[in-house]
PDB file of C-alpha atoms in Angstrom:
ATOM      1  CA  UNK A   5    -234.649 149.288 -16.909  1.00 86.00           C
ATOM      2  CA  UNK A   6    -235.389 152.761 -15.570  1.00 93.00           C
ATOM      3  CA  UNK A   7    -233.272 155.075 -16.038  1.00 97.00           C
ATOM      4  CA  UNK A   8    -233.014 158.396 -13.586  1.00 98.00           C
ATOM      5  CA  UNK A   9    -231.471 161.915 -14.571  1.00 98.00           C
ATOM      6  CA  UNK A  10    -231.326 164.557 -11.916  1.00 98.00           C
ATOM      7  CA  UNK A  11    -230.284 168.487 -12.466  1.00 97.00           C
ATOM      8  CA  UNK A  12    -230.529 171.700 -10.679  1.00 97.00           C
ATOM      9  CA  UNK A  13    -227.869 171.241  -8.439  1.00 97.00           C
ATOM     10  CA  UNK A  14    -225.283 174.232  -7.667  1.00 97.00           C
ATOM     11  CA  UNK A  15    -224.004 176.513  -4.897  1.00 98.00           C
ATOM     12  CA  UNK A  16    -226.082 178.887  -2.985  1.00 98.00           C
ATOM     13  CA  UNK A  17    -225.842 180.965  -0.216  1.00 98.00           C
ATOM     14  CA  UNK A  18    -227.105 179.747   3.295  1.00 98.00           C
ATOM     15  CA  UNK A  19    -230.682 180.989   3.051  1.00 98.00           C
ATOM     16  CA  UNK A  20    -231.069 180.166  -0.083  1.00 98.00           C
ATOM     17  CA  UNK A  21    -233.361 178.111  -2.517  1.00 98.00           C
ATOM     18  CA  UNK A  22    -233.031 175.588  -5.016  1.00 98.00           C
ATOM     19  CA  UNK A  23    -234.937 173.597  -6.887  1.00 98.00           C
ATOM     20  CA  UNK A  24    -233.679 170.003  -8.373  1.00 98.00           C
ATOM     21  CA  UNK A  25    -235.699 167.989 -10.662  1.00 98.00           C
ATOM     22  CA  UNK A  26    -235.514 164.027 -11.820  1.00 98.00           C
ATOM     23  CA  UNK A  27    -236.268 163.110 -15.082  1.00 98.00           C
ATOM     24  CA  UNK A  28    -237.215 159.678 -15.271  1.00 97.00           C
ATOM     25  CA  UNK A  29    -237.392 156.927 -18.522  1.00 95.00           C
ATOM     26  CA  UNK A  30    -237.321 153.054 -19.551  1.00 93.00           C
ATOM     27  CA  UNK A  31    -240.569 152.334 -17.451  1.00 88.00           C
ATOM     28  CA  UNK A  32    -243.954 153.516 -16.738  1.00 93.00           C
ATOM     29  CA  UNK A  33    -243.489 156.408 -13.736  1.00 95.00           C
ATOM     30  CA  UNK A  34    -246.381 156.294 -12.337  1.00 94.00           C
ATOM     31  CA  UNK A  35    -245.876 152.420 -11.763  1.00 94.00           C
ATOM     32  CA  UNK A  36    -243.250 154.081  -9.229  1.00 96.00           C
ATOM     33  CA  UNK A  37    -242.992 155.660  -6.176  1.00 97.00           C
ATOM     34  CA  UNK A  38    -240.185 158.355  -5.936  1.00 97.00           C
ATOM     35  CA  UNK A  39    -237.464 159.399  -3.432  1.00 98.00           C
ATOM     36  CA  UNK A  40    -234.163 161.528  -3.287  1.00 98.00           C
ATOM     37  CA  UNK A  41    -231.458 160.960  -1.035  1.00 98.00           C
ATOM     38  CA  UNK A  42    -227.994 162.525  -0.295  1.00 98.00           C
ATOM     39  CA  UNK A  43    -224.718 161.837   0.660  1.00 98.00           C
ATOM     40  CA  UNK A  44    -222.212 164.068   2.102  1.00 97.00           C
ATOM     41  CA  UNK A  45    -218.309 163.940   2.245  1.00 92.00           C
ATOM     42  CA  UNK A  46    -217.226 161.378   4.379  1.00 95.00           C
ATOM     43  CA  UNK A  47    -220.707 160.364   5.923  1.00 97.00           C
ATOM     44  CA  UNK A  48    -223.549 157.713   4.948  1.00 97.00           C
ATOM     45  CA  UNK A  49    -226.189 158.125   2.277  1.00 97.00           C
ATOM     46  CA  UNK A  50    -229.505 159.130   4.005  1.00 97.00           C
ATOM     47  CA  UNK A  51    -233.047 159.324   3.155  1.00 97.00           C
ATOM     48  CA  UNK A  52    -234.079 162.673   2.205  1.00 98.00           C
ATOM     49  CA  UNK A  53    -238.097 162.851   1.155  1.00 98.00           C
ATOM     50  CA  UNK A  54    -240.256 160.370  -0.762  1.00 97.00           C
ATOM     51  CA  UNK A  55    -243.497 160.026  -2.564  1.00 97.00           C
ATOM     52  CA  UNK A  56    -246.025 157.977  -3.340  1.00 96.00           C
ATOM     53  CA  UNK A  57    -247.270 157.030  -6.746  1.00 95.00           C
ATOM     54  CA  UNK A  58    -250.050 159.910  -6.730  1.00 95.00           C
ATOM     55  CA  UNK A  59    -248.459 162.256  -4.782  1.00 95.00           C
ATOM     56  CA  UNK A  60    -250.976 161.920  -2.307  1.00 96.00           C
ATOM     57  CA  UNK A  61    -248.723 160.600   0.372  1.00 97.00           C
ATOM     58  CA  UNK A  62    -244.884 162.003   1.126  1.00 97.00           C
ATOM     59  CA  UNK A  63    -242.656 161.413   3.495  1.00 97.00           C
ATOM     60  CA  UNK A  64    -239.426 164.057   5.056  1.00 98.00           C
ATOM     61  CA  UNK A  65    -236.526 163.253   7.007  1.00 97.00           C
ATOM     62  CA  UNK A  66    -236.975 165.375  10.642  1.00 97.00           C
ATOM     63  CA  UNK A  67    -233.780 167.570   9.049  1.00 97.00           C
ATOM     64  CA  UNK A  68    -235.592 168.970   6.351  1.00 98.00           C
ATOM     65  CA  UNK A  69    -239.003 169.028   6.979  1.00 98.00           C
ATOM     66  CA  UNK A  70    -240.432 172.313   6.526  1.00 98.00           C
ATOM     67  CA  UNK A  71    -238.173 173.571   4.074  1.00 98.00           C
ATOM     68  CA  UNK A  72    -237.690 170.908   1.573  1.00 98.00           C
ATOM     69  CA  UNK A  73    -240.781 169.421  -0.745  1.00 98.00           C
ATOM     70  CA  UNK A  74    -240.923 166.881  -2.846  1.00 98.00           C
ATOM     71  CA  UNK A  75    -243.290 166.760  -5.603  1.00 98.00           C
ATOM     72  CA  UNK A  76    -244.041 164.534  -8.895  1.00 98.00           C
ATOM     73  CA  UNK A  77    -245.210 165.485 -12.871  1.00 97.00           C
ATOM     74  CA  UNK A  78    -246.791 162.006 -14.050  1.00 97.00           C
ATOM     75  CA  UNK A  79    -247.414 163.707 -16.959  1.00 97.00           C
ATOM     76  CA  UNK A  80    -244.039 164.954 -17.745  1.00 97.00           C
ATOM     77  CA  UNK A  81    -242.200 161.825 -15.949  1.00 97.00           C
ATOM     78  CA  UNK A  82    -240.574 163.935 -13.386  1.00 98.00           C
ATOM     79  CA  UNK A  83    -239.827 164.215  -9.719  1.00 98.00           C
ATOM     80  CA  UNK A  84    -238.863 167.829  -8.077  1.00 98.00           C
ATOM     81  CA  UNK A  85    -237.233 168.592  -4.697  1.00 98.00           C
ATOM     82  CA  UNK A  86    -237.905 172.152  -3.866  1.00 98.00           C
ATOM     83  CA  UNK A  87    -235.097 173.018  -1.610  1.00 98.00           C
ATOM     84  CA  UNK A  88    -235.707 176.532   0.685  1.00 98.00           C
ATOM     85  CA  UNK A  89    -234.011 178.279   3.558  1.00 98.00           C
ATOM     86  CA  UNK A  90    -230.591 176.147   2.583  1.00 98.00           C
ATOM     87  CA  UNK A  91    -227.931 175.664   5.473  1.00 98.00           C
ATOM     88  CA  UNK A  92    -224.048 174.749   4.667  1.00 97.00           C
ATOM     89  CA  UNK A  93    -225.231 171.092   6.397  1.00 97.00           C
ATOM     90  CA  UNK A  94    -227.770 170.698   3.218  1.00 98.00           C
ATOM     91  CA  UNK A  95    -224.303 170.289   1.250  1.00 98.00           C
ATOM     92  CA  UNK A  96    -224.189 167.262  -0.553  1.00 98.00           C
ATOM     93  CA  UNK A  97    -224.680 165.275  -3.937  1.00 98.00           C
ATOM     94  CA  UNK A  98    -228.686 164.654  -4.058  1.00 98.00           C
ATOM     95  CA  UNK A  99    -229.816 161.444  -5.725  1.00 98.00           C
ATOM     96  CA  UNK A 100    -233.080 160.638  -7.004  1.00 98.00           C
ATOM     97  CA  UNK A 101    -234.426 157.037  -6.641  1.00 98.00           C
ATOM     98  CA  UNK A 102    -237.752 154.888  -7.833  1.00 97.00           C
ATOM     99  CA  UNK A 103    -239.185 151.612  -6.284  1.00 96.00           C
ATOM    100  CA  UNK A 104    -241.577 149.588  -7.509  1.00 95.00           C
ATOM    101  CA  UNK A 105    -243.912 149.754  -5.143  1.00 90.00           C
ATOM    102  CA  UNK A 106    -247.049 152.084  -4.199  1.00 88.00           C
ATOM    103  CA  UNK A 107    -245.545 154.092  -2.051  1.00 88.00           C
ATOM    104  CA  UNK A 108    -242.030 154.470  -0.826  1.00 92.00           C
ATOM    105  CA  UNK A 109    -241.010 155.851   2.520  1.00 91.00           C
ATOM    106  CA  UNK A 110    -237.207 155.188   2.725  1.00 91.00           C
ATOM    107  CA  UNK A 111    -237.106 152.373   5.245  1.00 90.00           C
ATOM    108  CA  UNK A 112    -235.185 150.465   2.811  1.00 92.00           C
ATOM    109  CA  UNK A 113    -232.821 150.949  -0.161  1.00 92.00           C
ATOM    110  CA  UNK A 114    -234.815 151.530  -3.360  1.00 95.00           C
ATOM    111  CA  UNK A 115    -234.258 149.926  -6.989  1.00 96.00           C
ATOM    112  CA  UNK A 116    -233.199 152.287  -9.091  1.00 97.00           C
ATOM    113  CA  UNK A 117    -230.806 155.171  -8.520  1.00 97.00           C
ATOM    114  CA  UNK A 118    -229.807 158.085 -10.127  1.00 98.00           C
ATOM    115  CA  UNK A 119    -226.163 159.610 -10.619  1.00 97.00           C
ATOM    116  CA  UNK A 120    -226.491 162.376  -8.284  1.00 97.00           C
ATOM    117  CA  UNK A 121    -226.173 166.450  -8.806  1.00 98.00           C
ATOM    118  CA  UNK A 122    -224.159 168.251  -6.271  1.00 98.00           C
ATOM    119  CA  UNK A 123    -225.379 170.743  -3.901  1.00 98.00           C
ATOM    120  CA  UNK A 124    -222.996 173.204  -2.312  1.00 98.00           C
ATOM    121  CA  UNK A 125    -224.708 175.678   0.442  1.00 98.00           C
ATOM    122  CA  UNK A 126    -222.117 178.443   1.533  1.00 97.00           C
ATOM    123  CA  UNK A 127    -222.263 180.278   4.884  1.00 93.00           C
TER     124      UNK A 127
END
């Protein structure tokens, strides 16, 4: 069972940057590829970024792409989301989420989830 621990989250000013990270444990990461999501007040949880088991390949939803990266530490069993030039729509609790499989895309739900950090961008 693999078990996924985010942190970073917070509240920022519109412009701002944060950075969240996933700690994962219970299986072998690497044997996972990686995604975070979010979910907003009152709307559906959406696909965010995801990774690949490398790193090699990664994938943004058209909203953030360009100021959001996602990134993986094999080594240290961690995913990252480095979130720049935040806007108050970027508000949300961000979960991180692992699939068994090679590389992960969000096109469907994934296996494991997180319990989500909250994100709160201010205008």
């Amino acid at each position: 069972q693999v078990q996924l621990v985010e942190s970073g989250g917070g509240q920022v000013q519109a412009g701002g940057s944060l950075r969240l990270s996933c700690a994962a444990s219970g299986g072998t990461f690497r044997n996972f590829a990686m995604g975070w999501f979010r979910q907003a007040p009152g709307k559906e949880r959406e696909f965010v970024a995801g990774i690949n088991w490398s790193g090699s390949s990664r994938y943004y939803a058209d909203s953030v792409k360009g100021r959001f990266t996602i990134s993986r530490d094999n080594a240290k069993n961690t995913l990252y989301l480095q979130m720049n030039s935040l806007k108050p729509e970027d508000t949300a609790v961000y979960y991180c989420a692992a699939d068994p499989s090679v590389d992960y895309s969000g096109s469907y739900p994934p296996q494991y989830w997180g319990q989500g950090t909250q994100v709160t961008v201010s205008s």
